Short mmCIF file of C-alpha atoms and ligand atoms in Angstrom, two decimals:
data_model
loop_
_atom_site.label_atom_id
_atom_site.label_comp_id
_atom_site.label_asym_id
_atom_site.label_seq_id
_atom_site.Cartn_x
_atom_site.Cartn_y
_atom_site.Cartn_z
CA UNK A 22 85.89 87.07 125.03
CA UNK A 23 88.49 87.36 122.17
CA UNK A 24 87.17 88.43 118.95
CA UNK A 25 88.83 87.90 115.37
CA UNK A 26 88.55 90.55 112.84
CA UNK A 27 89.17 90.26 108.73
CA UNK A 28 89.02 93.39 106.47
CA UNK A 29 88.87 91.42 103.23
CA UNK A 30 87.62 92.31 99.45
CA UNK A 31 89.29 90.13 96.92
CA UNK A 32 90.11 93.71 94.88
CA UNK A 33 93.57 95.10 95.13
CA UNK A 34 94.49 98.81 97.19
CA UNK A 35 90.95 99.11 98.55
CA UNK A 36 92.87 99.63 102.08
CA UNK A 37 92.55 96.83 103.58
CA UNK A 38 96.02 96.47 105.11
CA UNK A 39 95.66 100.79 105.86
CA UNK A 40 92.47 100.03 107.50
CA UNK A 41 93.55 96.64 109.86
CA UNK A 42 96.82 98.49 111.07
CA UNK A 43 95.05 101.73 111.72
CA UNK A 44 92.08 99.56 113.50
CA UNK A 45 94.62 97.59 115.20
CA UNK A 46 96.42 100.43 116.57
CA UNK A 47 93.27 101.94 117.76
CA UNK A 48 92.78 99.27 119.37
CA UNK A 49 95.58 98.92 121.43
CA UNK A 50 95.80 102.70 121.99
CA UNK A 51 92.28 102.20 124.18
CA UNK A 52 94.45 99.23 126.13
CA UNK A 53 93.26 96.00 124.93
CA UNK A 54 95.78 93.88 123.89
CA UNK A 55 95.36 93.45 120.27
CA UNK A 56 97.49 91.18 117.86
CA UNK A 57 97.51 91.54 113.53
CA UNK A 58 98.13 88.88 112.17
CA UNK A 59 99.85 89.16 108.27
CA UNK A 60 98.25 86.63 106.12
CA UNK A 61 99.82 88.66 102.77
CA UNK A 62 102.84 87.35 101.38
CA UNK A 63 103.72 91.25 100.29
CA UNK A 64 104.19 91.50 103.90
CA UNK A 65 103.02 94.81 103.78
CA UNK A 66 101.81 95.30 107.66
CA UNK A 67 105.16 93.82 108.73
CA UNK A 68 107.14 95.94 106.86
CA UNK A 69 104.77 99.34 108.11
CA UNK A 70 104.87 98.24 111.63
CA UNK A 71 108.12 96.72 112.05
CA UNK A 72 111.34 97.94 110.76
CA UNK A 73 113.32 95.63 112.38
CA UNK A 74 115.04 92.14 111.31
CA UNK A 75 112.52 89.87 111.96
CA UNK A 76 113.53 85.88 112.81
CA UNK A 77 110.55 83.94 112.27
CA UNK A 78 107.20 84.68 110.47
CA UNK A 79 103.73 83.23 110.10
CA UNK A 80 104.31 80.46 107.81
CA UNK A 81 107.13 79.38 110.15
CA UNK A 82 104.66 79.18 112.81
CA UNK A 83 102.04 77.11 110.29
CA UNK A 84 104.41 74.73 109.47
CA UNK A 85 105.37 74.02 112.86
CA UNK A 86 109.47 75.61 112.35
CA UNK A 87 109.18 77.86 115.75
CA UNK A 88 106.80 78.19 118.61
CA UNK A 89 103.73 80.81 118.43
CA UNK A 90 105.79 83.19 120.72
CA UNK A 91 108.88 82.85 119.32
CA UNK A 92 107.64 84.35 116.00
CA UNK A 93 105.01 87.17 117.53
CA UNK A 94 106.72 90.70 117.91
CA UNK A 95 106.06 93.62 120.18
CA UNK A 96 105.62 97.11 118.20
CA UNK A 97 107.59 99.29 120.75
CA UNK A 98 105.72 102.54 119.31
CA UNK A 99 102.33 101.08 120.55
CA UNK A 100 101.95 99.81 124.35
CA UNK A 101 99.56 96.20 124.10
CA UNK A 102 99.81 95.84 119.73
CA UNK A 103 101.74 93.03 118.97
CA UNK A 104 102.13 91.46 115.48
CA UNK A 105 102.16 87.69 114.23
CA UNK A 106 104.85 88.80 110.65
CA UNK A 107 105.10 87.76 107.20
CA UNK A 108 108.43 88.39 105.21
CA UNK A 109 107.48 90.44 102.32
CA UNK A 110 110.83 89.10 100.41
CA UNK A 111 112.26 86.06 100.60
CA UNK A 112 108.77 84.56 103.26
CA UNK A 113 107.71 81.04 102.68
CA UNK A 114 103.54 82.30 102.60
CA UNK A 115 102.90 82.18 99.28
CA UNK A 116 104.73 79.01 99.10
CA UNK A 117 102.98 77.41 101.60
CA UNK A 118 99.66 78.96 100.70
CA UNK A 119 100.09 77.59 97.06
CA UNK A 120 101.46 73.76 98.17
CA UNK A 121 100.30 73.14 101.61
CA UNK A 122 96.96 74.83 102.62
CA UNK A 123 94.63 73.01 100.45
CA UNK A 124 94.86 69.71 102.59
CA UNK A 125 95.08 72.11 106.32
CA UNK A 126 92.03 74.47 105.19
CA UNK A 127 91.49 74.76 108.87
CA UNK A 128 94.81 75.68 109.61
CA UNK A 129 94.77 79.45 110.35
CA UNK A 130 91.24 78.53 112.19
CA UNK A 131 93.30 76.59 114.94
CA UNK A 132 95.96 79.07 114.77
CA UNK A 133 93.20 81.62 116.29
CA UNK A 134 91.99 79.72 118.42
CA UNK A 135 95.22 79.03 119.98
CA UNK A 136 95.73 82.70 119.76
CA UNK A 137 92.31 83.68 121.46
CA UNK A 138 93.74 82.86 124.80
CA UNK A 139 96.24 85.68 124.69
CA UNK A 140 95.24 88.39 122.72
CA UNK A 141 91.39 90.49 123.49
CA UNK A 142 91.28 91.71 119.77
CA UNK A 143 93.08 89.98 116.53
CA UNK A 144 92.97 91.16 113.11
CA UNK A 145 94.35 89.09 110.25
CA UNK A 146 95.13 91.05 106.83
CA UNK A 147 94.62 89.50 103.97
CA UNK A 148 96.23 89.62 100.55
CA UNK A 149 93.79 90.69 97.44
CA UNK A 150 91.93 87.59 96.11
CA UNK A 151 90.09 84.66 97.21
CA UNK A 152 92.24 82.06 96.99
CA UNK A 153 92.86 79.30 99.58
CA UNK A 154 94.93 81.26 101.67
CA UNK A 155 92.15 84.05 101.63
CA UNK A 156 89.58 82.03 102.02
CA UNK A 157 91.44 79.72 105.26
CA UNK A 158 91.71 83.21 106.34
CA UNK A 159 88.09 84.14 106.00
CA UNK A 160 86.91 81.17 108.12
CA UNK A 161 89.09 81.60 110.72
CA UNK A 162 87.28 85.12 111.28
CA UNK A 163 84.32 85.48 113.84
CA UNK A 164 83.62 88.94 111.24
CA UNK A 165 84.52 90.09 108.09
CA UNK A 166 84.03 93.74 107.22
CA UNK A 167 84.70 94.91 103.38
CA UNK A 168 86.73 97.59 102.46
CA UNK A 169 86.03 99.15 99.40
CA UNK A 170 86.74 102.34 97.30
CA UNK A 171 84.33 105.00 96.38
CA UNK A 172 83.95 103.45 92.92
CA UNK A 173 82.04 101.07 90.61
CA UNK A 174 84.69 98.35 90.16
CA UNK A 175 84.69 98.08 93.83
CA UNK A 176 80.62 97.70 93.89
CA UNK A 177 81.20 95.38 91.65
CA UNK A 178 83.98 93.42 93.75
CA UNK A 179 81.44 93.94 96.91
CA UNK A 180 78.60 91.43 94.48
CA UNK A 181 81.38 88.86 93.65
CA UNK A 182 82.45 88.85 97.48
CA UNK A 183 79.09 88.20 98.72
CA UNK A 184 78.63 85.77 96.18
CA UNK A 185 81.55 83.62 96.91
CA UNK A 186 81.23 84.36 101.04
CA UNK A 187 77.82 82.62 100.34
CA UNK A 188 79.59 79.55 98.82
CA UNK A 189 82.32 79.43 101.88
CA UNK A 190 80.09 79.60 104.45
CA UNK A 191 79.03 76.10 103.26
CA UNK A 192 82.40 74.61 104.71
CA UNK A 193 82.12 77.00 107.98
CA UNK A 194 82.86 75.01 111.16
CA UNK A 195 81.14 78.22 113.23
CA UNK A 196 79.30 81.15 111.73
CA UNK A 197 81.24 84.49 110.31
CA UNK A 198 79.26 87.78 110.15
CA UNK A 199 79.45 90.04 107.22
CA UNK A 200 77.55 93.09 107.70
CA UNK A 201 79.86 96.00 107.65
CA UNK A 202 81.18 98.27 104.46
CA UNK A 203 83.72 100.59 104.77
CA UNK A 204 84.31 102.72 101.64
CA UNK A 205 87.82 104.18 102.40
CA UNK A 206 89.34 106.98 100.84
CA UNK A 207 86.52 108.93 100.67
CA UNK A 208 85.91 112.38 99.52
CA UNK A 209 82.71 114.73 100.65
CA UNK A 210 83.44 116.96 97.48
CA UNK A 211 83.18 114.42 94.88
CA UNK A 212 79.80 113.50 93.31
CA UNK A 213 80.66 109.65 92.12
CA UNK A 214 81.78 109.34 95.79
CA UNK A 215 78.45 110.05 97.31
CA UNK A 216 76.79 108.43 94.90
CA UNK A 217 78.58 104.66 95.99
CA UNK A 218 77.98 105.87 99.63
CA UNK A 219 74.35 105.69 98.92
CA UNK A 220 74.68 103.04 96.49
CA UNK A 221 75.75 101.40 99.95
CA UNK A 222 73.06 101.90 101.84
CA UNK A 223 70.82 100.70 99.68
CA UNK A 224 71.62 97.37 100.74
CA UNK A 225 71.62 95.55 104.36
CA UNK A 226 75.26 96.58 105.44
CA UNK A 227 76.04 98.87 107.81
CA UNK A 228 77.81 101.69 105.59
CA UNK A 229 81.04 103.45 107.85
CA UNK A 230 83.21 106.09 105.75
CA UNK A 231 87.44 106.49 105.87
CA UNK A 232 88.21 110.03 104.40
CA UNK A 233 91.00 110.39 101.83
CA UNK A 234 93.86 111.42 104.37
CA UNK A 235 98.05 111.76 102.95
CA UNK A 236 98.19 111.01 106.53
CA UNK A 237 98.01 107.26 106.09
CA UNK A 238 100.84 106.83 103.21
CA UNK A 239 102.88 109.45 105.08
CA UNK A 240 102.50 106.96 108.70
CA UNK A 241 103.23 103.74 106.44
CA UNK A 242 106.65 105.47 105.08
CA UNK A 243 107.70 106.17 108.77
CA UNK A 244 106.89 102.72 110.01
CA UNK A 245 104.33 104.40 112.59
CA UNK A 246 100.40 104.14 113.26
CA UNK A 247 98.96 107.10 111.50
CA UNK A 248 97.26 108.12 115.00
CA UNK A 249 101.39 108.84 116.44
CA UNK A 250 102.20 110.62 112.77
CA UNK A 251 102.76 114.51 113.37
CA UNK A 252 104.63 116.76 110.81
CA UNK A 253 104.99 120.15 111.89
CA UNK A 254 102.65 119.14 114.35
CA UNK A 255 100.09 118.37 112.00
CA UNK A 256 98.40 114.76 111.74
CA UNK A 257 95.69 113.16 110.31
CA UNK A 258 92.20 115.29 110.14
CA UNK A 259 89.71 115.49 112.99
CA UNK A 260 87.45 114.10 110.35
CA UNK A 261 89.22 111.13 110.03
CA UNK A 262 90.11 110.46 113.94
CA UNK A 263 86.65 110.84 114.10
CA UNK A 264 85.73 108.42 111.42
CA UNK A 265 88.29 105.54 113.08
CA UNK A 266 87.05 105.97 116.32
CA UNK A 267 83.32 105.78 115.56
CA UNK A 268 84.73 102.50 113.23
CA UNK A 269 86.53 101.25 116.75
CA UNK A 270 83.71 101.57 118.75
CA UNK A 271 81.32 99.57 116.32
CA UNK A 272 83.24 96.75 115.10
CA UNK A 273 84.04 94.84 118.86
CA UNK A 274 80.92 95.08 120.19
N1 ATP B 15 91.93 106.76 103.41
C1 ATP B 15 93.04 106.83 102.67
N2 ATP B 15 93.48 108.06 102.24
C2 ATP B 15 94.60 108.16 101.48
N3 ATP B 15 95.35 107.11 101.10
C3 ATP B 15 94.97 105.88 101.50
C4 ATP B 15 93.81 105.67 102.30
N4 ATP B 15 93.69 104.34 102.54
C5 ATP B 15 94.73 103.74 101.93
N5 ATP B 15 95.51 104.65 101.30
C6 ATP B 15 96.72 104.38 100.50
O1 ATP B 15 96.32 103.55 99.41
C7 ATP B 15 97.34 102.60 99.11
C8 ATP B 15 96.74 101.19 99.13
O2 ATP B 15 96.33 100.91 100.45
P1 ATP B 15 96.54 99.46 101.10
O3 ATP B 15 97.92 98.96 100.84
O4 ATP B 15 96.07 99.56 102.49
O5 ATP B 15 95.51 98.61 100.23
P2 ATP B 15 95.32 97.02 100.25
O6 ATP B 15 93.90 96.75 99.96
O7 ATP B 15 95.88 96.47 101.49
O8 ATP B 15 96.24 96.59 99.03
P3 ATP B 15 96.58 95.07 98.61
O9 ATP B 15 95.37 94.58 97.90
O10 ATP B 15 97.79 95.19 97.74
O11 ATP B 15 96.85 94.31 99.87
C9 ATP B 15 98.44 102.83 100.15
O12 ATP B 15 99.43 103.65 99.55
C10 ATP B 15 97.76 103.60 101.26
O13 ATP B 15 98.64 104.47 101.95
MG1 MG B 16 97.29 94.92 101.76
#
């Protein structure tokens, strides 16, 4: 059965679009046919994953301009990872997320569903915030998992988001889980670090750790998944494969 992934904190570069292309790619690198979905108007995954001109993106597809397939794009790099795009300049998202959604909250929910039928794995990144387009996207999710950075603003972020989850889940037409933290960018070596990590823990979640790894900026600038970026034959740490793969292996179950 398909399954529909959202790495969502309303905070700003926690990693959330590092984390759902790196997951994505992972996941089509073990052969399931995976699709990301960009639900930011920065367009941010598009524009790391696909460097080509692109003809019709997500909001197209909302508003009923082009057929599903029409606007979904193979990444050539990646055998089985496809990607549903959003123009970072010049897209109609934010447009339609600021004049249309609030009457079609269910919108990106049917979207999925339609989408289910083609794809085993789908993750949808999300834009910082929790507006309507967030939280459309939130619903549509059968799991959200938090990304957050080893710091106190983002423990903070983690209260508000379970706060608010609490207060969507009222309109949920099916139930979303939310019981996974990752704190990305994460470094052994620093004190405040550990101490989040087992500020973590301390709650009910399920605590997973992303090091800190130039690896992942490095992948974005070359339009490649950080698992295919090698510089002088160097890539990104055993610590960190590691780390994704234990993620990978967690999260579909
Ligand atoms: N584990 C990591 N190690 C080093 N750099 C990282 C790591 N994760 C993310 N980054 C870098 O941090 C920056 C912000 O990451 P990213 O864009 O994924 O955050 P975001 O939450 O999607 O941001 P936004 O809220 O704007 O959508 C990027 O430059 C990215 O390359
Ligand atoms: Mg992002």
């Amino acid at each position: 059965m398909s399954k529909t992934i959202s790495f969502h904190l309303q905070k700003g570069g926690v990693g959330k679009t590092t984390i759902s292309g790196t997951l994505a790619s992972q996941s089509a690198l073990s052969g399931y046919s995976t699709l990301l979905v960009d639900v930011d108007p920065q367009g941010n995954a598009s524009s790391w994953f696909y460097d080509g001109e692109l003809q019709w993106e997500l909001s197209d597809v909302l508003q009923g301009k082009c057929f599903i397939q029409e606007a979904i794009v193979e990444i050539a790099t990646i055998p089985n990872l496809f990607m549903l795009p959003t123009f970072g300049i010049g897209g109609g998202l934010k447009q339609y997320a600021e004049t249309k959604i609030a009457d079609e909250p269910y919108v990106l929910q049917d979207l999925v569903k339609e989408l289910s039928q083609s794809f085993d794995r789908i993750i949808l990144d999300l834009s910082p915030g929790l507006g309507k387009l967030e939280r459309s996207a939130l619903i549509a999710s059968d799991e959200i998992i938090t990304p957050m950075t080893p710091e106190v603003f983002s423990l903070d972020g983690l209260e508000i988001f379970i706060d608010e989850l609490e207060k969507i889940k009222k309109n949920l037409r099916s139930p979303v889980k939310h019981d996974k933290i990752i704190i990305n960018s994460f470094d052994e070596r620093i004190r405040q670090h550990k101490d989040i990590f087992e500020a973590a823990l301390s709650g009910s979640f399920t605590v997973f750790k992303i090091p800190v790894d130039p690896v992942f900026r490095k992948s974005q600038e070359r339009n490649i998944a950080p698992q295919l970026y090698k510089m002088r034959g160097r890539g990104l740490k055993p610590v960190t494969i590691e780390a994704i793969k234990t993620i990978d292996s967690s999260i579909w179950r």
